[in-house]
Coordinates of C-alpha atoms (C1' of nucleotides) and ligand atoms in Angstrom, one line a residue:
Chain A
X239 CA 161.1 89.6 103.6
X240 CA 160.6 88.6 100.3
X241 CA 157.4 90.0 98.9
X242 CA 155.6 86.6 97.7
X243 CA 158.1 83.4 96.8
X244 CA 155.1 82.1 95.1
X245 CA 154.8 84.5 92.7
X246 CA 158.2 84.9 92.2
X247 CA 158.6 81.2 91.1
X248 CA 155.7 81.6 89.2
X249 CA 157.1 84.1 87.4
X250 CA 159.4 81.8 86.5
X251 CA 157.6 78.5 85.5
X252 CA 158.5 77.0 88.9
X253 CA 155.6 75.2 90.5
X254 CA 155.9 76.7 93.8
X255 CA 156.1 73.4 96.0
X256 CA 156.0 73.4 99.6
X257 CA 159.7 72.6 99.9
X258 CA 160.8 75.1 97.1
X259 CA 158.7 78.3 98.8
X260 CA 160.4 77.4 102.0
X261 CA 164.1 77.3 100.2
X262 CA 162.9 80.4 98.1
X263 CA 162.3 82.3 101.2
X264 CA 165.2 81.9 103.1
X265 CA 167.6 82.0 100.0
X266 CA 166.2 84.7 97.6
X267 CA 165.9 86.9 100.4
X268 CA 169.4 86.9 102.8
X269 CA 172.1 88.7 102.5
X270 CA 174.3 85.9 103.4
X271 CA 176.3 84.1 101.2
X272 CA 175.1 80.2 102.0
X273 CA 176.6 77.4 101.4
X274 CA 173.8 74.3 100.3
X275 CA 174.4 72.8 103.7
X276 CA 173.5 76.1 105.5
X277 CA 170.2 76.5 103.4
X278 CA 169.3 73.0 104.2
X279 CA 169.8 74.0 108.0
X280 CA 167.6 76.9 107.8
X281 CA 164.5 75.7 105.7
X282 CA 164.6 72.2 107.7
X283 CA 163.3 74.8 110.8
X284 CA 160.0 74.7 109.2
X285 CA 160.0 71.8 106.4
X286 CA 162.1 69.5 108.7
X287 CA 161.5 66.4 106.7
X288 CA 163.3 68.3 103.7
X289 CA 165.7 66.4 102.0
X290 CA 169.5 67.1 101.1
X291 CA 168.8 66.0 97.2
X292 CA 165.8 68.6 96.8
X293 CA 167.9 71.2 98.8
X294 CA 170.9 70.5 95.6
X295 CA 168.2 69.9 93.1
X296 CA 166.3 73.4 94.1
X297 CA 168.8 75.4 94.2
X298 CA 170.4 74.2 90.9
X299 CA 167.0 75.1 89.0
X300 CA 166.5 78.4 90.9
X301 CA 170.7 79.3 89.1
X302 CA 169.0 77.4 85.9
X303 CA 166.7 80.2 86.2
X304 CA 168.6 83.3 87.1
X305 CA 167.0 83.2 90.7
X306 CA 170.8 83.0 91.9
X307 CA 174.2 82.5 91.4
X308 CA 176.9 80.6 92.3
X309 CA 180.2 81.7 93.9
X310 CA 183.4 80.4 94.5
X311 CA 185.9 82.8 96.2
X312 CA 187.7 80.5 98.4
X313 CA 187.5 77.7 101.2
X314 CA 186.6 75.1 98.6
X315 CA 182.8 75.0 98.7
X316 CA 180.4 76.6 96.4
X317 CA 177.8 79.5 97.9
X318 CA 175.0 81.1 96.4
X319 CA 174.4 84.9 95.9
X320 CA 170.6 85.7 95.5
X321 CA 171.7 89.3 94.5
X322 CA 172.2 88.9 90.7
X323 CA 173.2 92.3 89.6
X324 CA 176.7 93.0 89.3
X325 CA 178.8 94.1 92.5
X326 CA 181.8 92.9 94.4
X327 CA 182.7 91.0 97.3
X328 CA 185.1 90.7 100.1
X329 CA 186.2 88.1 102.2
X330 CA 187.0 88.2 105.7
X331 CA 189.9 86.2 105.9
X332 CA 189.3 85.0 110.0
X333 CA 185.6 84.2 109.5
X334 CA 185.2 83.7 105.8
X335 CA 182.0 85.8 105.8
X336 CA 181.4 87.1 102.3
X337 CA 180.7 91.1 102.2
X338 CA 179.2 92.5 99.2
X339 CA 180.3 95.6 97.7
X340 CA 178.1 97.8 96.0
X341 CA 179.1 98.4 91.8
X342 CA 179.7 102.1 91.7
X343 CA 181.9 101.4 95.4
X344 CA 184.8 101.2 92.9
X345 CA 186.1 102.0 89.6
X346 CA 187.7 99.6 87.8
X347 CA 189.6 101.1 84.6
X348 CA 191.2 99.6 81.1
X349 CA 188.9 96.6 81.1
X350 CA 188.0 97.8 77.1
X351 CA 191.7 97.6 76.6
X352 CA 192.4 94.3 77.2
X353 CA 192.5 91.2 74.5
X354 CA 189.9 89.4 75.8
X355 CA 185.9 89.3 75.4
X356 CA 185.0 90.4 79.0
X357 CA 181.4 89.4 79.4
X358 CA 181.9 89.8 83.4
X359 CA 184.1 90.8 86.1
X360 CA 184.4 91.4 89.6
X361 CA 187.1 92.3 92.0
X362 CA 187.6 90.3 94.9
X363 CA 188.7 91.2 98.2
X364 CA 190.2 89.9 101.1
X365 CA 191.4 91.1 104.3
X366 CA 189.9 92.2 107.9
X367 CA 186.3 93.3 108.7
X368 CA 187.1 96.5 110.6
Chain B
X1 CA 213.3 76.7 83.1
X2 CA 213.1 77.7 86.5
X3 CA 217.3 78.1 87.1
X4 CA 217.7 75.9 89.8
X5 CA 215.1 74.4 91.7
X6 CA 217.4 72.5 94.6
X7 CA 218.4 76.1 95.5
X8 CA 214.6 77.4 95.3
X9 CA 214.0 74.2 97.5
X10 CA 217.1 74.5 99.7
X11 CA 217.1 78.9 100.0
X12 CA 213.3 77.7 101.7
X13 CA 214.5 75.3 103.7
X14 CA 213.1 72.4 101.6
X15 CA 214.7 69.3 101.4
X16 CA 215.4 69.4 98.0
X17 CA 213.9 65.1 97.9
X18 CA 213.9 63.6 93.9
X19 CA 209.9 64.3 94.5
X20 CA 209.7 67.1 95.3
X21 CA 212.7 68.7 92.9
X22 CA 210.3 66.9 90.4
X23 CA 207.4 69.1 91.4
X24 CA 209.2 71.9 91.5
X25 CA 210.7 71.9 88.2
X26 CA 207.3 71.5 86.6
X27 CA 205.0 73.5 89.3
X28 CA 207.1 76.3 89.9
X29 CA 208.2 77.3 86.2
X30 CA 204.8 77.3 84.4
X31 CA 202.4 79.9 83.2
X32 CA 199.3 77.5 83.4
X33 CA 197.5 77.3 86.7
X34 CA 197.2 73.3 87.3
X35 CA 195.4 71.5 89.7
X36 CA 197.0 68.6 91.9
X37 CA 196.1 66.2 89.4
X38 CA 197.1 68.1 86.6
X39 CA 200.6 68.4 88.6
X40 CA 200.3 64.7 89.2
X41 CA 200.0 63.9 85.5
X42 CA 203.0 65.5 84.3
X43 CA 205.4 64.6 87.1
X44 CA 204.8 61.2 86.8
X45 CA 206.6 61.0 83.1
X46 CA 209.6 61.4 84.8
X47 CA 208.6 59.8 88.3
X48 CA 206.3 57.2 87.3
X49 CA 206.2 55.7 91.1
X50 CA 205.2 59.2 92.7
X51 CA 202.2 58.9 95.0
X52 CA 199.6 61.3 95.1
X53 CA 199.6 61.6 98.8
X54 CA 203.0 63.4 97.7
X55 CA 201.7 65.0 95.2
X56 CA 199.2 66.9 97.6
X57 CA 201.8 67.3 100.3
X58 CA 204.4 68.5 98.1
X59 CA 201.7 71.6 96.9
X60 CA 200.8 72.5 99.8
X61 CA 204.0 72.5 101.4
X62 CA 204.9 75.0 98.8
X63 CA 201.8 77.3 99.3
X64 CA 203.2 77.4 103.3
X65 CA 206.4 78.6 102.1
X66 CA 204.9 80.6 99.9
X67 CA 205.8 79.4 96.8
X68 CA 203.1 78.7 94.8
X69 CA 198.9 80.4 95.8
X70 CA 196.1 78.3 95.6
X71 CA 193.2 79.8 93.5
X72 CA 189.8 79.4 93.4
X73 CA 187.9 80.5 90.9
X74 CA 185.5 78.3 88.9
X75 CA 185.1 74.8 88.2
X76 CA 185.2 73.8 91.7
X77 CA 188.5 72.6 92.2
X78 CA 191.7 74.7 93.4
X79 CA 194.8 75.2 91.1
X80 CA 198.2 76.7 92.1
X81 CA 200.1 79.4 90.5
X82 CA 203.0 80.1 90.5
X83 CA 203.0 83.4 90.3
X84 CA 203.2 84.7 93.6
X85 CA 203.7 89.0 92.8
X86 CA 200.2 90.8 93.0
X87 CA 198.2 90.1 88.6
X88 CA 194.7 89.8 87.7
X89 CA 193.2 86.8 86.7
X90 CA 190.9 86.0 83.5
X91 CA 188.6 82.7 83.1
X92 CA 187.7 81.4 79.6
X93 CA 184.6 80.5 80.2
X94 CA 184.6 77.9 77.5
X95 CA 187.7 76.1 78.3
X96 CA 188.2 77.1 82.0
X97 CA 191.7 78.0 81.1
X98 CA 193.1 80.8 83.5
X99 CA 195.2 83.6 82.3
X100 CA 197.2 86.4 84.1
X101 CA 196.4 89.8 83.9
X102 CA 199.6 91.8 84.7
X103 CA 198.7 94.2 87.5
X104 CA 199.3 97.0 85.8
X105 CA 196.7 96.6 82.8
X106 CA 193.6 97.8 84.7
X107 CA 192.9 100.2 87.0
X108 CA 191.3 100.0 90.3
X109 CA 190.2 102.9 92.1
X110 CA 188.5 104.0 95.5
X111 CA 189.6 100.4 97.5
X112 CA 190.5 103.0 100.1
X113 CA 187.6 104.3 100.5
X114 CA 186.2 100.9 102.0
X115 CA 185.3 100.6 105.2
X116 CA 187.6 97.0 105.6
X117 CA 191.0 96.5 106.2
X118 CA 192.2 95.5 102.6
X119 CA 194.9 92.9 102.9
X120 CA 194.7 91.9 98.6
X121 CA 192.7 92.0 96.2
X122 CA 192.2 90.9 92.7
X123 CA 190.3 91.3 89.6
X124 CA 188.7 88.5 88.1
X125 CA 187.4 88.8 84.6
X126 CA 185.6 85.9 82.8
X127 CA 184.6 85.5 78.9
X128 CA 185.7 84.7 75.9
X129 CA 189.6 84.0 74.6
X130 CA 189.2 86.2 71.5
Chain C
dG195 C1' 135.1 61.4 94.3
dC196 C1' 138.4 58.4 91.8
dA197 C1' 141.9 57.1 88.4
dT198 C1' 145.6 58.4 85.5
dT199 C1' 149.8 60.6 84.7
dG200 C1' 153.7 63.5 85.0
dA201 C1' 156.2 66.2 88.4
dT202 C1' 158.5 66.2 92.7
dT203 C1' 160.6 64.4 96.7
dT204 C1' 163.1 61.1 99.1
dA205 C1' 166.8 57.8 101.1
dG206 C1' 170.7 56.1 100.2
dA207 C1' 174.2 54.6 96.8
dC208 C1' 177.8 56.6 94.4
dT209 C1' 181.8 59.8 92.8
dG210 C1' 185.9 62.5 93.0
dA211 C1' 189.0 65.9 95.3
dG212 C1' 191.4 66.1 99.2
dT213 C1' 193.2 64.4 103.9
dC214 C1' 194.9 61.1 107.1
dT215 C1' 197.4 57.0 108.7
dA216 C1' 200.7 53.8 109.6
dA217 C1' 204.2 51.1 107.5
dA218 C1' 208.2 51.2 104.4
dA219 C1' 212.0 53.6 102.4
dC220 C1' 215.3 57.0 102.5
dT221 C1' 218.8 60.4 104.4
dG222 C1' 222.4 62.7 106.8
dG223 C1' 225.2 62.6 110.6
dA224 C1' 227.7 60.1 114.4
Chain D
dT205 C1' 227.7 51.1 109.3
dC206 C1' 224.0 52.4 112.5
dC207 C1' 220.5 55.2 114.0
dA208 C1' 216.9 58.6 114.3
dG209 C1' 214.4 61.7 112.0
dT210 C1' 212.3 62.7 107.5
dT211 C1' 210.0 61.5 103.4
dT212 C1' 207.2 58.6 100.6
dT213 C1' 203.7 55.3 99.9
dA214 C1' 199.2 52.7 99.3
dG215 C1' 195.1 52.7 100.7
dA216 C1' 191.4 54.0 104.0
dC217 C1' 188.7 57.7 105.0
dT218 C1' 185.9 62.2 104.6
dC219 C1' 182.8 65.4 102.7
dA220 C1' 180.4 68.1 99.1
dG221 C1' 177.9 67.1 95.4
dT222 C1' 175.4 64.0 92.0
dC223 C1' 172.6 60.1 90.6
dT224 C1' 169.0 56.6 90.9
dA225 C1' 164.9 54.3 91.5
dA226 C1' 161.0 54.1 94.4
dA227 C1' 157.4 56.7 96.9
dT228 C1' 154.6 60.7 97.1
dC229 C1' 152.2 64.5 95.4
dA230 C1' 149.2 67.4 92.3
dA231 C1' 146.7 68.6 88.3
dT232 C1' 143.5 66.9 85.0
dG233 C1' 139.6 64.3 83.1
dC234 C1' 135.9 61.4 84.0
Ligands
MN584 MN1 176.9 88.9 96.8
MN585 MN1 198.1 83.6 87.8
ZN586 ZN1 163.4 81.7 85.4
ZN587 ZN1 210.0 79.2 102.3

DNA sequence: GCATTGATTTAGACTGAGTCTAAAACTGGA
DNA sequence: TCCAGTTTTAGACTCAGTCTAAATCAATGC
C-alpha cells in the first residue's frame, strides 16, 4: 500500500485528481510490470468511467516526473516500472512476466573500460521461472 | 560481403527467391541493427517492385531459421541483427543508434546464483557515443 | 453563492508498425 | 508444356499509442 498518492503527487506539482490518485495507487505501488492497457483495467474497478486517453496521458506525466519508467524488453509493447532505482530484470520466456532483480544480485565488471559514456545499464534476462 | 547468400539461403533450406537473396545480401551482412522499414528502404534500390508484405515475411522467416534476432530495446519498434553469437548491446541515447558490445568486454558475475533457469542474457548499456 | 478561467477528462478520430488475405506470378519437376 | 505448390503482391485490417476539440471540473475572486 502506498503510504498517501495524494501527497506523493503533491510532492510533485501534480494536482491529485480523482482519476490520477486511483492510477497512482495501483501503479506506483505493484510490483508488476503493466502494460497501459492493464493499468486501465485495474483503476477502471473503482473509477470505471476512466478514460483510455487519461490512462496514456497520466502515466506519461507521472515518467515526465520520475514517478516511473518505461520499459521495453520484448513482446513489442511498452510497460512501466514504478521502481526507479537501478536493478535488473528477467523475462520469463512462457509467460512474459517481468522479474526484477535486485542491483547488488550481480556484478557486472569493465563497464569504465569501455568507449562509451555509460549513463545507464542493465542486464537483461531471459529464460524459465523455476 | 556476406560470401554467398543463395548458399546461406539454400544450407537453411530457403528458397533462395530474387527477394529474398535481395534481403539477404543487405540484412544479413550488416553491422547496423535495422528495422523492417529500414530493410525495406535499402532493398528496394535494387528491387524497386518488392512489397512490404515480403519485406516482413522475408525477416521473420529468417529470425525462424535463426538467422537474424529481433531486438527490442528502445524507440518502440523491433530491429534485427544479424549477429546471432551471444554480445552486449549499447543505445545512443541521442541518435538511437545500436552498437555491439563484444561479449567478452564486460564481466558478469553471480547469474548462477539466481534462483531462474537462465536461458540468455544480455547487457544493455545506454548513453552517450563519445 | 455565482461567474470566470485554466486545468483536466473524455470520446472518438487518427497514425504507423505489423499481420492477414486472396489473387497473381513464379518455379521446379513430370 | 502443364501442373501444383510456393512465393509475391496490394491493400484491408488490427492494435497500441497519440491527438483533437468539446465537455467537465476546480480554484479563485467577487
Ligand atoms: Mn522493475
Ligand atoms: Mn547486435
Ligand atoms: Zn515530479
Ligand atoms: Zn535455417
Amino acid at each position: 500500500m502506498l503510504a498517501d498518492p495524494i501527497q506523493t503527487l503533491r510532492d510533485h506539482g501534480i494536482q491529485p485528481s480523482a482519476q490520477r490518485v486511483e492510477v497512482a495507487r495501483y501503479v506506483l505501488d505493484t510490483d508488476e510490470h503493466p502494460s497501459a492497457d492493464r493499468v486501465w483495467e485495474v483503476v477502471r474497478e473503482r473509477q470505471p468511467t476512466i478514460s483510455r486517453a487519461t490512462i496514456y496521458n497520466t502515466l506519461n506525466l507521472f515518467v515526465e516526473h520520475g514517478l516511473l519508467r518505461t520499459l521495453l524488453l520484448s513482446e513489442g509493447h511498452v510497460v512501466f516500472d514504478p521502481k526507479t532505482n537501478r536493478h535488473h530484470h528477467f523475462v520469463d520466456e512462457a509467460t512474459g512476466r517481468i522479474v526484477d532483480v535486485p542491483w547488488d544480485a550481480l556484478d557486472v565488471g569493465r563497464i569504465d573500460e569501455l568507449p562509451f559514456e555509460v549513463a545507464d545499464y542493465q542486464v537483461v534476462l531471459r529464460g524459465r521461472l523455476s
